[in-house]
Short mmCIF file of C-alpha atoms and ligand atoms in Angstrom, two decimals:
data_model
loop_
_atom_site.label_atom_id
_atom_site.label_comp_id
_atom_site.label_asym_id
_atom_site.label_seq_id
_atom_site.Cartn_x
_atom_site.Cartn_y
_atom_site.Cartn_z
CA MET A 1 80.57 101.98 126.96
CA ILE A 2 83.81 102.44 124.46
CA SER A 3 86.21 102.89 127.38
CA ASN A 4 85.54 99.48 128.86
CA ALA A 5 85.58 97.70 125.42
CA ARG A 6 87.11 94.47 125.78
CA HIS A 7 89.79 93.49 122.97
CA THR A 8 92.96 91.62 123.09
CA ILE A 9 96.11 93.25 122.47
CA VAL A 10 97.89 90.67 120.42
CA ARG A 11 101.08 92.18 119.02
CA PRO A 12 102.92 95.42 118.37
CA VAL A 13 103.03 95.94 114.63
CA VAL A 14 105.13 98.99 113.11
CA CYS A 15 106.84 97.75 110.01
CA THR A 16 106.66 94.37 110.20
CA SER A 17 104.06 92.17 108.29
CA SER A 18 105.17 88.40 107.99
CA LYS A 19 103.13 88.41 104.72
CA ALA A 20 105.06 91.41 103.25
CA PRO A 21 107.57 89.99 100.20
CA PRO A 22 111.06 89.68 101.37
CA ALA A 23 112.03 92.14 98.36
CA ARG A 24 109.99 95.06 100.01
CA ALA A 25 112.44 95.32 103.26
CA LEU A 26 112.67 98.80 104.80
CA THR A 27 115.57 100.53 104.15
CA ARG A 28 117.90 100.53 106.96
CA ARG A 29 117.90 104.12 107.77
CA SER A 30 114.05 104.26 108.07
CA ALA A 31 114.02 100.79 109.98
CA LEU A 32 116.19 102.62 112.31
CA ARG A 33 113.89 105.48 112.62
CA LEU A 34 111.14 103.45 113.23
CA SER A 35 112.63 101.17 115.97
CA VAL A 36 113.70 104.27 117.55
CA ALA A 37 110.18 105.76 117.76
CA MET A 38 108.97 102.19 118.83
CA ALA A 39 111.13 102.19 121.95
CA ALA A 40 108.87 104.99 123.37
CA GLY A 41 106.02 102.60 122.87
CA PRO A 42 103.02 102.82 120.46
CA LEU A 43 100.67 105.83 120.87
CA ILE A 44 98.21 104.99 118.62
CA GLU A 45 96.21 101.21 118.35
CA ILE A 46 94.63 100.85 115.20
CA TYR A 47 91.98 98.21 114.17
CA VAL A 48 91.73 97.05 110.68
CA LYS A 49 90.27 94.41 108.53
CA GLY A 50 92.35 90.94 108.87
CA SER A 51 92.61 88.02 110.43
CA PRO A 52 93.27 88.21 114.79
CA GLU A 53 94.42 84.39 114.16
CA THR A 54 96.71 84.31 111.61
CA GLN A 55 97.70 88.10 111.95
CA GLU A 56 97.03 88.71 108.47
CA ARG A 57 96.33 92.29 107.32
CA GLY A 58 93.00 92.29 105.16
CA ASP A 59 92.06 94.22 101.90
CA CYS A 60 90.68 97.53 102.95
CA PRO A 61 91.74 100.65 101.15
CA PHE A 62 90.36 102.88 103.96
CA CYS A 63 92.27 100.75 106.67
CA HIS A 64 95.17 101.30 104.39
CA ARG A 65 94.78 105.03 104.20
CA ALA A 66 94.95 105.37 107.85
CA LEU A 67 97.94 103.06 108.08
CA LEU A 68 99.94 104.81 105.30
CA THR A 69 98.89 108.06 107.32
CA LEU A 70 100.64 106.76 110.44
CA ALA A 71 103.57 105.14 108.47
CA GLU A 72 104.34 108.49 106.56
CA LYS A 73 104.08 110.28 109.70
CA HIS A 74 106.32 108.08 111.51
CA ILE A 75 103.88 107.61 114.67
CA PRO A 76 104.46 104.47 116.71
CA TYR A 77 101.28 102.51 116.43
CA LYS A 78 99.86 98.94 117.30
CA GLU A 79 97.82 97.23 114.70
CA GLU A 80 94.96 94.89 115.47
CA TYR A 81 92.92 92.87 113.18
CA ILE A 82 89.06 92.63 113.08
CA ASP A 83 87.54 89.23 111.68
CA PHE A 84 84.65 90.42 109.57
CA ALA A 85 82.96 86.97 110.15
CA ASN A 86 83.03 87.38 113.94
CA LYS A 87 83.13 91.10 114.53
CA PRO A 88 83.57 92.24 118.46
CA LYS A 89 80.47 93.93 119.96
CA TRP A 90 82.55 96.78 121.18
CA LEU A 91 83.39 97.95 117.53
CA PHE A 92 79.63 98.66 117.24
CA ASP A 93 80.36 101.39 120.14
CA ILE A 94 82.66 103.13 118.24
CA SER A 95 81.31 102.69 114.62
CA SER A 96 77.76 102.34 114.60
CA LYS A 97 78.04 100.21 111.21
CA GLY A 98 80.93 97.97 112.78
CA ALA A 99 83.08 99.69 109.78
CA VAL A 100 86.73 99.88 109.95
CA PRO A 101 89.35 101.55 110.38
CA VAL A 102 88.60 102.52 114.19
CA MET A 103 91.58 103.60 116.18
CA LYS A 104 92.47 104.67 119.99
CA ASP A 105 94.77 107.38 121.25
CA LEU A 106 96.64 105.29 123.93
CA GLN A 107 97.63 108.74 125.69
CA ASN A 108 94.11 109.79 126.45
CA ASP A 109 91.92 106.60 125.20
CA LYS A 110 89.82 108.47 122.91
CA TRP A 111 88.45 106.39 120.03
CA ILE A 112 88.19 107.45 116.38
CA ALA A 113 86.27 106.30 113.71
CA ASP A 114 86.45 106.72 109.82
CA SER A 115 89.61 106.85 108.01
CA GLY A 116 89.03 110.75 107.00
CA ASP A 117 88.61 111.81 110.75
CA ILE A 118 91.44 109.40 111.69
CA VAL A 119 93.62 111.34 109.15
CA ASP A 120 92.34 114.77 110.80
CA TYR A 121 93.12 113.55 114.14
CA LEU A 122 96.33 112.40 113.76
CA GLU A 123 97.19 115.79 111.88
CA ASP A 124 96.17 117.73 114.59
CA LYS A 125 97.72 115.70 117.32
CA PHE A 126 101.46 115.01 115.33
CA THR A 127 102.42 118.02 113.57
CA GLU A 128 106.05 117.13 113.00
CA LEU A 129 105.53 115.64 109.45
CA PRO A 130 102.65 117.41 108.30
CA LEU A 131 100.54 115.68 105.60
CA GLY A 132 97.53 117.67 105.53
CA LYS A 133 93.85 116.92 106.37
CA GLN A 134 91.09 115.07 104.49
CA ASN A 135 90.19 117.88 102.58
CA SER A 136 93.43 119.11 101.25
CA PRO A 137 94.17 119.77 97.98
CA PRO A 138 94.83 118.70 95.34
CA HIS A 139 91.11 117.75 94.59
CA VAL A 140 91.58 115.33 91.88
CA ALA A 141 89.48 112.55 90.95
CA GLN A 142 86.91 112.90 93.28
CA LYS A 143 84.81 110.28 91.74
CA LEU A 144 87.47 107.64 91.33
CA PHE A 145 86.08 105.10 93.78
CA PRO A 146 82.57 105.23 92.97
CA ASN A 147 83.45 105.13 89.35
CA PHE A 148 85.63 102.19 89.76
CA ILE A 149 82.73 100.64 91.48
CA ALA A 150 80.54 101.21 88.69
CA ALA A 151 82.70 99.67 86.12
CA LEU A 152 83.16 97.01 88.36
CA LYS A 153 79.47 95.94 88.20
CA ALA A 154 79.02 96.88 85.02
CA ASP A 155 77.95 94.38 82.23
CA GLY A 156 77.72 94.02 78.62
CA GLY A 157 76.80 97.18 76.89
CA ASP A 158 76.91 99.09 80.26
CA PHE A 159 80.60 98.56 80.75
CA GLN A 160 81.78 101.21 77.87
CA GLY A 161 80.13 103.88 79.49
CA LYS A 162 81.32 103.10 82.83
CA GLU A 163 84.76 102.32 81.98
CA ALA A 164 84.82 105.89 80.03
CA ASP A 165 84.14 107.47 83.85
CA LEU A 166 86.68 105.55 85.03
CA VAL A 167 89.28 106.53 82.63
CA ASP A 168 88.16 110.19 83.09
CA SER A 169 88.88 110.01 86.73
CA LEU A 170 92.50 107.97 86.21
CA GLN A 171 93.22 110.67 83.18
CA GLU A 172 92.72 113.65 85.97
CA ILE A 173 95.13 112.15 88.15
CA ASP A 174 97.74 111.51 85.01
CA THR A 175 97.08 115.39 84.10
CA TYR A 176 97.63 116.77 87.44
CA LEU A 177 100.94 114.58 87.74
CA ARG A 178 102.12 115.67 84.26
CA ASP A 179 101.11 119.30 84.58
CA HIS A 180 103.20 119.24 87.97
CA GLY A 181 106.28 117.76 86.69
CA ARG A 182 108.60 118.52 89.45
CA SER A 183 106.45 117.08 91.93
CA PRO A 184 106.66 112.88 92.38
CA PHE A 185 103.57 112.77 94.40
CA LEU A 186 100.30 114.86 94.36
CA GLY A 187 101.16 116.30 97.60
CA GLY A 188 104.60 117.69 95.98
CA GLU A 189 107.92 116.22 97.29
CA ARG A 190 106.48 114.11 99.72
CA PRO A 191 103.12 112.50 99.71
CA ASN A 192 100.34 113.94 101.77
CA ALA A 193 96.88 113.22 102.97
CA VAL A 194 95.55 112.91 99.12
CA ASP A 195 98.25 110.54 98.15
CA CYS A 196 97.39 108.22 101.52
CA MET A 197 93.83 108.19 100.32
CA ILE A 198 94.37 107.53 96.45
CA ALA A 199 97.21 105.31 96.31
CA PRO A 200 95.39 102.38 98.22
CA ARG A 201 92.28 102.96 95.68
CA LEU A 202 94.50 102.81 92.88
CA TYR A 203 95.94 99.68 93.68
CA HIS A 204 92.50 98.12 94.18
CA ILE A 205 91.50 99.24 90.86
CA GLU A 206 94.40 97.96 89.22
CA VAL A 207 93.94 94.41 90.76
CA ALA A 208 90.27 94.11 90.48
CA MET A 209 89.65 95.43 87.08
CA LYS A 210 92.64 93.26 85.74
CA GLU A 211 91.43 90.07 87.58
CA LEU A 212 87.70 90.47 87.64
CA LYS A 213 87.14 92.49 84.28
CA GLY A 214 90.21 91.84 82.26
CA TRP A 215 90.81 95.51 81.87
CA GLU A 216 94.00 97.40 82.75
CA ILE A 217 94.50 101.02 83.41
CA PRO A 218 95.60 102.56 79.70
CA SER A 219 99.26 102.30 79.29
CA SER A 220 98.99 106.04 77.85
CA LEU A 221 98.77 107.35 81.39
CA THR A 222 102.28 107.05 81.86
CA SER A 223 102.59 109.48 84.58
CA LEU A 224 100.09 107.93 86.56
CA HIS A 225 101.73 104.33 86.06
CA GLU A 226 104.85 106.00 87.19
CA TYR A 227 103.41 107.46 90.26
CA MET A 228 102.05 104.08 91.31
CA LYS A 229 105.12 102.32 91.09
CA ARG A 230 107.05 105.59 92.86
CA ILE A 231 104.61 105.53 95.97
CA GLN A 232 104.53 101.41 95.96
CA SER A 233 108.20 101.62 96.51
CA ARG A 234 108.16 103.49 99.48
CA ASP A 235 108.58 102.24 103.19
CA SER A 236 105.25 103.34 104.28
CA TRP A 237 103.79 101.06 101.58
CA LYS A 238 105.98 98.08 102.32
CA GLN A 239 104.88 98.33 105.84
CA THR A 240 101.42 98.66 105.05
CA TYR A 241 101.07 95.85 102.22
CA TYR A 242 98.78 93.43 101.55
CA PRO A 243 99.00 90.96 98.68
CA PRO A 244 96.64 91.25 95.52
CA GLU A 245 95.22 87.95 96.02
CA LYS A 246 93.57 89.76 98.95
CA VAL A 247 92.26 92.47 97.16
CA LEU A 248 90.80 90.14 94.52
CA ALA A 249 89.37 88.07 97.24
CA GLY A 250 87.76 91.08 98.81
CA TRP A 251 86.20 92.22 95.59
CA LYS A 252 84.90 88.86 94.62
CA ALA A 253 83.19 88.50 97.76
CA HIS A 254 81.70 91.69 97.60
CA LEU A 255 80.12 91.07 94.17
CA GLU A 256 78.73 87.96 95.14
CA SER A 257 77.25 89.40 98.43
N1 GSH B 301 83.94 105.83 105.55
C1 GSH B 301 84.30 104.77 105.94
C2 GSH B 301 84.49 103.56 105.38
C3 GSH B 301 84.86 102.57 106.09
C4 GSH B 301 84.39 101.30 105.34
O1 GSH B 301 83.38 100.97 104.61
N2 GSH B 301 85.12 100.25 105.71
C5 GSH B 301 84.74 98.62 105.30
C6 GSH B 301 85.85 97.87 105.16
S1 GSH B 301 86.94 98.06 103.57
C7 GSH B 301 83.80 98.21 106.39
O2 GSH B 301 84.37 98.07 107.52
N3 GSH B 301 82.86 97.69 106.19
C8 GSH B 301 81.91 97.10 107.12
C9 GSH B 301 81.42 95.48 106.74
O3 GSH B 301 81.78 95.52 105.39
O4 GSH B 301 81.23 94.88 107.54
C10 GSH B 301 85.92 105.41 106.11
O5 GSH B 301 86.39 105.87 105.55
O6 GSH B 301 86.53 104.70 107.03
#
């Protein structure tokens, strides 16, 4: 039974990652707000890809989405790591495929699997800082991730077409941002659920395509580049950061499998 799942609570994580670069420290105001929230104790336990031994966060964009949602909503949470080489049996009670992220609501012991369902659950329960749900607008670049994976896997003559599809998706985001010039984020003045989903994917695309394909997001997509810088400078990003080396190692392993 899920309620009997055995797992070790190692440490509370809200705003610290021993692996985050020092230059990415939280602002004083944000750190204060987060420590006030933490004083009440965590409300959510979230399990993400990573190492329980070294306490290093892994490279999963779906986990990143859930973590960004928690951070943007200022929900106090504990972060725990699942070793993919040695997944605990209880994980399969919650996610039949043994996929992460999964979360537990510490107030009612309810478990939720899948980043989209986690986003919806958090939005329903924590209404103070609304971000919208997984189907919130804008509905841009819906094929971004499949187009990225197709381009990453494409060889030789196949690459050009797949690259063009990926650029189309990226262009869609750039055009949306340009057409909404007064809104710094896809969600408007503040990031919303779409930003929390897309920003980690853009990070993976940027790193994996550069390192594994020698390909860069076209410099002509200036609004997109500015957007990535903007979202990556937020406290929520610093709080949920994992370095490019992790992203690269993850995709290398995926391509070799
Ligand atoms: N639709 C799921 C996808 C989650 C997913 O695929 N997570 C990957 C990690 S990035 C996973 O756990 N895969 C299982 C495995 O590789 O063993 C979600 O949005 O949460």
